[in-house]
């Protein structure tokens, strides 16, 4: 599958791999301490075009296909996951709503800035009482003269502290709610009534932040509804439509991390063999390694196949959920086994394995928990 | 046969529960972690209540109770906080070696200090690069006149650092021994001896309040009488000790699992999604059933191991089984608990992520699952 | 607390072991299976040795021992043969209902016959299509003068068929009951009553020597006094009984696991591949360690459940936990054992394939894992 | 991937699916009783060309590509596995040696007869003391005048009782053994000194037999060494070269069975929903269903990708092992879960699920156990 990619893209992919090894890996432990990605790194990511991977070329992005985009995620998650997270919302849930459903004017205004990494985009859907149950949000938007007035609190909003523009999902018709009463808004940082809370103290992804985002009589221009006034009430559809690809992305991130973990384990096992130590222990961990190889191979094939299906216009709702569950759960299993192989060394933050274990655990929650994915999958299987 | 706690044991359990309720405050613990401070105040109170060295004979400052009571306390402490629980339960780390093999003088001097929380007891067994294969220790103790001269580097010494009163150091005393296991001895090295230096292992996955250090012994001179027990018997002493320490980790892990379960249970009872309490979903209920069953399982295995110790000797097989089952259970239960909390599971404030990290680290401490399986297999095939 | 068998229990265990050694011949058992014959001779000898109804009071032909001894015997029998073990252990299937709720006359007449292996005791609870939801039973018992008139079809009656002396039948006696659970009663129906007909369920996965039949009741007339215990209390009687029968299945499963383990252990000790005994491969050793640990686990859980019964009542949670853990363990262990035998694992002669099939069927008998988890969750959330 | 197949092949595939449903499914239970595939069915299989799927057209076969062949296996294992087994050796290990390494004369003599189903081909490698350790075979072949004289016993030889021609692996140089001392012979039924033992009583695949094959001074014409006299000593290479595809085939068989099982579960769950029964139990089994879907999707993608890789000339040694482990273990997991969903009905042989559970268990042993596969995989990963 990967072999079908263009030579030009292959070059880009190698450039990113090089960037990861030369620039990102060395700052990983520092980021754990500082809980911040160095500005220099963000600049480099901008220059590489990493904020606009899938935004079409006409809007200043790289215009990558799905399979190309996920391949880049695989590369960039071979290190501390915060980097992918930093570009993730601009490439995915933060900008895709505008791309899929926005007016031409909105696209022209926002996408080039997002693609350039000038404006980070974020996506505000989740609320304290509406996690998996997205249809239950209570943030409201009321039209008052030429402005929408937003009120409510969003939670766990990735990149809220660096975002210049938010895609915000809010209720515009309390009666209809998910069935035509929810709309998507473009809210810019600085609009009156928008405030960002302090960052959550998370288990992993220390360099990437999630925050509460509070709307208190927040004034948003009438035309900032995604797709314009004719799309009022279609926000839930917009929100859901950006999720399929998001699930593939999560799968790719988990896969990239898993692949990296396996490679580190291979090195570790080779060293154990060279050192002549622990020969008696070497068979069981080799079997663990074989299991890593098997799962990663399976994960990669299902991911690539699904991405390719999407690029060919297929409906991948069930498949994307399958990919997300399999890849993300696989990555946790592999990370846990890897710590065993590294023994106490694996518990040190100075070792990448320790960071990766904590990072990958997020993927089973983020952008739809494994449980929600299984509900979607079962529903689809029973439909047949 | 009787699987019930007696009255005194129930009282002890209750006393620990009350202590935990009064002293283990989430915010204080997070602050300690933030500041890399030791929970000294809590340890002192635990000492006052007689929880430290509860199995020491009275003349050494203990309560003359048994291993069973010791692990009962460990479990209960970890329910409150797996992190602080580990500090308190491991404050006397290695004292079983003194109890069983030490001279009257060694016991008289050091055990009361441990029971009184004046010092921590520390052990230096493994070395850089040898992992679980401590028979490969290269640190030497050489007789030089009236003293032993100790040189070498040890890794991952629990309680090593500023609060350690002494180290029990596994040293090579016969480099000619055909079987390296028979050329090792344990030495009691006072922590303030010249030439002893300890460096904290730095940031790590879990058990962040525990002091764990790499220790260097540079021409350290100690009196001949500081040999513990017989010369060249160090390896078997340490192996025997591991049976004890594995039980403690097992008990902590049962508590870790129970602590994570309790928090997840409380969460799903109040959290609503899709118009229903989470606890009313079958999938949630099944997960809870799974978790509580595994905890019960792990608890019985741990109790069985501890009961076998009460008869004066340890049962290697049962101790390793307890360690294997309990630590694995803690990981599984914490992982489920984290997932049940969704996004909240990933942030510090809800505590479960801390239990998860401690659980994984406990799986590695005192020998990972491969080590335990090696040991169990050895016992059933007559190799141990 | 004390996890040791007392002297009498050890003697019983030894007696059963000797019995198994003398009577459970592989070839004879395979021949019985081939000929679809019941192991009547073995059952008679078991009766002579007092293994049947060991927990019946002496006046009903028993030894007045407790549930614990009953399950101890079941485990030991299943080590010899999971198939024959099930026949012997379940020969008195349902007698707990008579013991607990039956009239003096019912007990006097029937229990000694069961203890003497004169008849088998059978129960007819579930019905075609209702699976585990026996509250949906449609078989009716209607008072008609001095008798009950019973009509309906029951499925999967253990011991149903030629050797059954009587059936305990769950019947609807109040079709108006708002909660169907409160409209059911149990009736004692003699097997030779007119209108009772039994049809064997035919070839099945495991437990091939056990009679399991679908039973039809066609205008069956029984005396009013054949109601067992109180009217409309049948459902709770059966639920209480399930606690007992689940423990028996759990004990059989522990024995099944142990039996498979013993055979695999013997095999790997003598089998050589790649110039090494199989037992010298770490991967084999780890598998054995895993198996024996899980068996220990399951045994403790089962013992705990049985001990709780000794106090006069059953503990629903502990019984379901024991069933869940022990049957799952049996499946895992048998699966490993089969794999350890390689090609030999797949052929009858080496017995392990039979243990595997019985193990899976035991997982389903008396409620599959979903049922057990439902029950456990109900107990911890106060619904049961 | 499958979409890339020719229309002609698609037609053939549908014909086979139809054949499975209309002809094979209905005889499945009868086969379990008779332990024999009806002759009529074998004739139909001949007419469909099923004995020569991958034999090139020039030798009378269908000349299918790897991916096409495995697709057919997927179809034909949607029922009792004995049918696939009946054609398996002729398509695979029994004939491929001749095809890969045989002389033109050998090909012309045997392949058309095998392809036509006129002569069933079998493969005799495994011996009582050489299961996974194929290099340890002791069957010897000594050249005496113009004949090879074979002596030894082969075990578990599939289709031995119906085979007309055997590919037999024997030692021709005791010193060199696997390194140039093992040769492959074509032995025809009827050659003096060849005898077939009674069929093994297996757990599953009742309609397909494995037997002992005994060579007692068996006389084989000199020219019957595969590839002629210049290939003496290269039999081990021949034996190994036929295994890669065999592993993919096993994967495909497991996948076909798993897919069928899932479809049966979907029907069962739909029925449960329609019946309105067990609503409270419906969420957990839906999650089980989702897991089936996920695993099957992953398995299929990795299988197709590897087959396609092989068709494009790639080395697939490690990948084929990954496919075999993943698919076959997945099928067991799914079959076990399915029995839970079907409850007691799933334990009846009259239900396909019961047969499929027993059948798929073989795949984890046959043509290289999971353990051997993991060794191959780990070795390959560590080579990189």
PDB file of C-alpha atoms in Angstrom, chain B residues 1-6 9 68 261 265 269 279-280 282 285-290 292-294 296-298 300-301 303-304 307 311 317-318 321-322 324-325 328 332 369-374 376-381 383, chain C residues 1-6 9 68 261 265 269 279-280 282 285-290 292-294 296-298 300-301 303-304 307 311 317-318 321-322 324-325 328 332 369-374 376-381 383:
ATOM      1  CA  UNK B   1     -10.419 -23.751  57.125  1.00  0.00           C
ATOM      2  CA  UNK B   2     -11.572 -20.238  57.747  1.00  0.00           C
ATOM      3  CA  UNK B   3     -11.287 -17.175  55.537  1.00  0.00           C
ATOM      4  CA  UNK B   4     -12.343 -14.583  58.120  1.00  0.00           C
ATOM      5  CA  UNK B   5     -10.305 -11.912  59.840  1.00  0.00           C
ATOM      6  CA  UNK B   6     -10.215 -12.240  63.611  1.00  0.00           C
ATOM      7  CA  UNK B   9      -7.280  -7.944  62.640  1.00  0.00           C
ATOM      8  CA  UNK B  68      -0.370 -11.176  57.921  1.00  0.00           C
ATOM      9  CA  UNK B 261     -12.177   0.505  41.973  1.00  0.00           C
ATOM     10  CA  UNK B 265     -17.481   2.941  41.415  1.00  0.00           C
ATOM     11  CA  UNK B 269     -22.837   5.906  40.328  1.00  0.00           C
ATOM     12  CA  UNK B 279     -23.805   2.253  36.385  1.00  0.00           C
ATOM     13  CA  UNK B 280     -27.022   1.252  34.685  1.00  0.00           C
ATOM     14  CA  UNK B 282     -24.637  -3.530  31.387  1.00  0.00           C
ATOM     15  CA  UNK B 285     -21.800  -3.398  35.428  1.00  0.00           C
ATOM     16  CA  UNK B 286     -19.862  -6.216  33.838  1.00  0.00           C
ATOM     17  CA  UNK B 287     -16.655  -4.270  34.101  1.00  0.00           C
ATOM     18  CA  UNK B 288     -17.295  -3.631  37.768  1.00  0.00           C
ATOM     19  CA  UNK B 289     -18.076  -7.308  38.315  1.00  0.00           C
ATOM     20  CA  UNK B 290     -14.865  -8.247  36.573  1.00  0.00           C
ATOM     21  CA  UNK B 292     -14.254  -6.745  42.005  1.00  0.00           C
ATOM     22  CA  UNK B 293     -13.877 -10.435  41.236  1.00  0.00           C
ATOM     23  CA  UNK B 294     -10.248 -10.028  40.303  1.00  0.00           C
ATOM     24  CA  UNK B 296     -11.154 -10.696  45.580  1.00  0.00           C
ATOM     25  CA  UNK B 297      -8.962 -13.186  43.779  1.00  0.00           C
ATOM     26  CA  UNK B 298      -5.786 -11.209  44.303  1.00  0.00           C
ATOM     27  CA  UNK B 300      -7.069 -14.317  48.626  1.00  0.00           C
ATOM     28  CA  UNK B 301      -3.792 -15.149  46.911  1.00  0.00           C
ATOM     29  CA  UNK B 303      -3.548 -13.645  52.179  1.00  0.00           C
ATOM     30  CA  UNK B 304      -2.606 -17.198  51.387  1.00  0.00           C
ATOM     31  CA  UNK B 307      -0.550 -17.036  56.081  1.00  0.00           C
ATOM     32  CA  UNK B 311       4.374 -20.620  60.142  1.00  0.00           C
ATOM     33  CA  UNK B 317       5.758 -20.374  45.236  1.00  0.00           C
ATOM     34  CA  UNK B 318       2.829 -18.756  46.994  1.00  0.00           C
ATOM     35  CA  UNK B 321       1.993 -16.277  42.772  1.00  0.00           C
ATOM     36  CA  UNK B 322       0.614 -13.531  44.998  1.00  0.00           C
ATOM     37  CA  UNK B 324       2.131 -12.065  39.929  1.00  0.00           C
ATOM     38  CA  UNK B 325      -1.623 -12.108  40.415  1.00  0.00           C
ATOM     39  CA  UNK B 328      -1.448  -7.888  37.268  1.00  0.00           C
ATOM     40  CA  UNK B 332      -6.095  -4.465  34.896  1.00  0.00           C
ATOM     41  CA  UNK B 369       6.036 -11.082  35.694  1.00  0.00           C
ATOM     42  CA  UNK B 370       8.750 -13.042  33.893  1.00  0.00           C
ATOM     43  CA  UNK B 371      10.750 -13.312  37.079  1.00  0.00           C
ATOM     44  CA  UNK B 372       7.748 -14.479  39.053  1.00  0.00           C
ATOM     45  CA  UNK B 373       6.924 -17.093  36.441  1.00  0.00           C
ATOM     46  CA  UNK B 374      10.509 -18.301  36.415  1.00  0.00           C
ATOM     47  CA  UNK B 376       6.949 -20.451  40.149  1.00  0.00           C
ATOM     48  CA  UNK B 377       8.085 -22.852  37.449  1.00  0.00           C
ATOM     49  CA  UNK B 378      11.247 -23.563  39.381  1.00  0.00           C
ATOM     50  CA  UNK B 379       9.264 -24.475  42.467  1.00  0.00           C
ATOM     51  CA  UNK B 380       7.005 -26.924  40.652  1.00  0.00           C
ATOM     52  CA  UNK B 381       9.881 -28.572  38.839  1.00  0.00           C
ATOM     53  CA  UNK B 383      14.625 -26.432  40.935  1.00  0.00           C
TER      54      UNK B 383
ATOM     55  CA  UNK C   1      -7.674 -17.229  59.283  1.00  0.00           C
ATOM     56  CA  UNK C   2      -6.496 -20.581  58.057  1.00  0.00           C
ATOM     57  CA  UNK C   3      -6.310 -21.932  54.523  1.00  0.00           C
ATOM     58  CA  UNK C   4      -5.525 -25.543  55.422  1.00  0.00           C
ATOM     59  CA  UNK C   5      -7.688 -28.631  55.098  1.00  0.00           C
ATOM     60  CA  UNK C   6      -8.374 -30.386  58.380  1.00  0.00           C
ATOM     61  CA  UNK C   9     -10.925 -33.329  54.790  1.00  0.00           C
ATOM     62  CA  UNK C  68     -17.177 -27.772  51.602  1.00  0.00           C
ATOM     63  CA  UNK C 261      -2.556 -29.481  33.895  1.00  0.00           C
ATOM     64  CA  UNK C 265       2.877 -31.475  32.926  1.00  0.00           C
ATOM     65  CA  UNK C 269       8.462 -33.623  31.241  1.00  0.00           C
ATOM     66  CA  UNK C 279       9.858 -28.466  30.113  1.00  0.00           C
ATOM     67  CA  UNK C 280      13.258 -26.862  29.720  1.00  0.00           C
ATOM     68  CA  UNK C 282      11.203 -20.950  29.234  1.00  0.00           C
ATOM     69  CA  UNK C 285       7.765 -23.114  32.067  1.00  0.00           C
ATOM     70  CA  UNK C 286       5.982 -19.790  31.983  1.00  0.00           C
ATOM     71  CA  UNK C 287       2.856 -21.420  30.640  1.00  0.00           C
ATOM     72  CA  UNK C 288       2.954 -23.976  33.432  1.00  0.00           C
ATOM     73  CA  UNK C 289       3.484 -21.215  35.994  1.00  0.00           C
ATOM     74  CA  UNK C 290       0.538 -19.335  34.563  1.00  0.00           C
ATOM     75  CA  UNK C 292      -0.841 -23.518  38.153  1.00  0.00           C
ATOM     76  CA  UNK C 293      -1.257 -19.982  39.458  1.00  0.00           C
ATOM     77  CA  UNK C 294      -4.675 -19.646  37.904  1.00  0.00           C
ATOM     78  CA  UNK C 296      -4.622 -21.971  42.780  1.00  0.00           C
ATOM     79  CA  UNK C 297      -6.622 -18.819  42.306  1.00  0.00           C
ATOM     80  CA  UNK C 298      -9.746 -20.614  41.191  1.00  0.00           C
ATOM     81  CA  UNK C 300      -9.287 -20.408  46.638  1.00  0.00           C
ATOM     82  CA  UNK C 301     -12.284 -18.628  45.172  1.00  0.00           C
ATOM     83  CA  UNK C 303     -13.264 -22.727  48.671  1.00  0.00           C
ATOM     84  CA  UNK C 304     -14.234 -19.272  49.802  1.00  0.00           C
ATOM     85  CA  UNK C 307     -16.983 -21.857  53.280  1.00  0.00           C
ATOM     86  CA  UNK C 311     -22.593 -20.845  57.810  1.00  0.00           C
ATOM     87  CA  UNK C 317     -21.710 -12.907  45.141  1.00  0.00           C
ATOM     88  CA  UNK C 318     -19.010 -15.351  46.175  1.00  0.00           C
ATOM     89  CA  UNK C 321     -17.430 -15.185  41.462  1.00  0.00           C
ATOM     90  CA  UNK C 322     -16.272 -18.753  42.031  1.00  0.00           C
ATOM     91  CA  UNK C 324     -16.930 -17.180  36.821  1.00  0.00           C
ATOM     92  CA  UNK C 325     -13.307 -17.576  37.811  1.00  0.00           C
ATOM     93  CA  UNK C 328     -12.819 -19.404  32.908  1.00  0.00           C
ATOM     94  CA  UNK C 332      -7.697 -21.203  29.800  1.00  0.00           C
ATOM     95  CA  UNK C 369     -20.102 -15.535  32.202  1.00  0.00           C
ATOM     96  CA  UNK C 370     -22.575 -12.811  31.346  1.00  0.00           C
ATOM     97  CA  UNK C 371     -25.060 -14.215  33.823  1.00  0.00           C
ATOM     98  CA  UNK C 372     -22.445 -14.426  36.550  1.00  0.00           C
ATOM     99  CA  UNK C 373     -21.353 -10.856  35.929  1.00  0.00           C
ATOM    100  CA  UNK C 374     -24.949  -9.671  36.001  1.00  0.00           C
ATOM    101  CA  UNK C 376     -22.108 -10.049  40.807  1.00  0.00           C
ATOM    102  CA  UNK C 377     -22.911  -6.518  39.685  1.00  0.00           C
ATOM    103  CA  UNK C 378     -26.371  -6.820  41.179  1.00  0.00           C
ATOM    104  CA  UNK C 379     -24.930  -7.817  44.537  1.00  0.00           C
ATOM    105  CA  UNK C 380     -22.541  -4.883  44.691  1.00  0.00           C
ATOM    106  CA  UNK C 381     -25.149  -2.371  43.645  1.00  0.00           C
ATOM    107  CA  UNK C 383     -30.060  -5.084  43.498  1.00  0.00           C
TER     108      UNK C 383
END
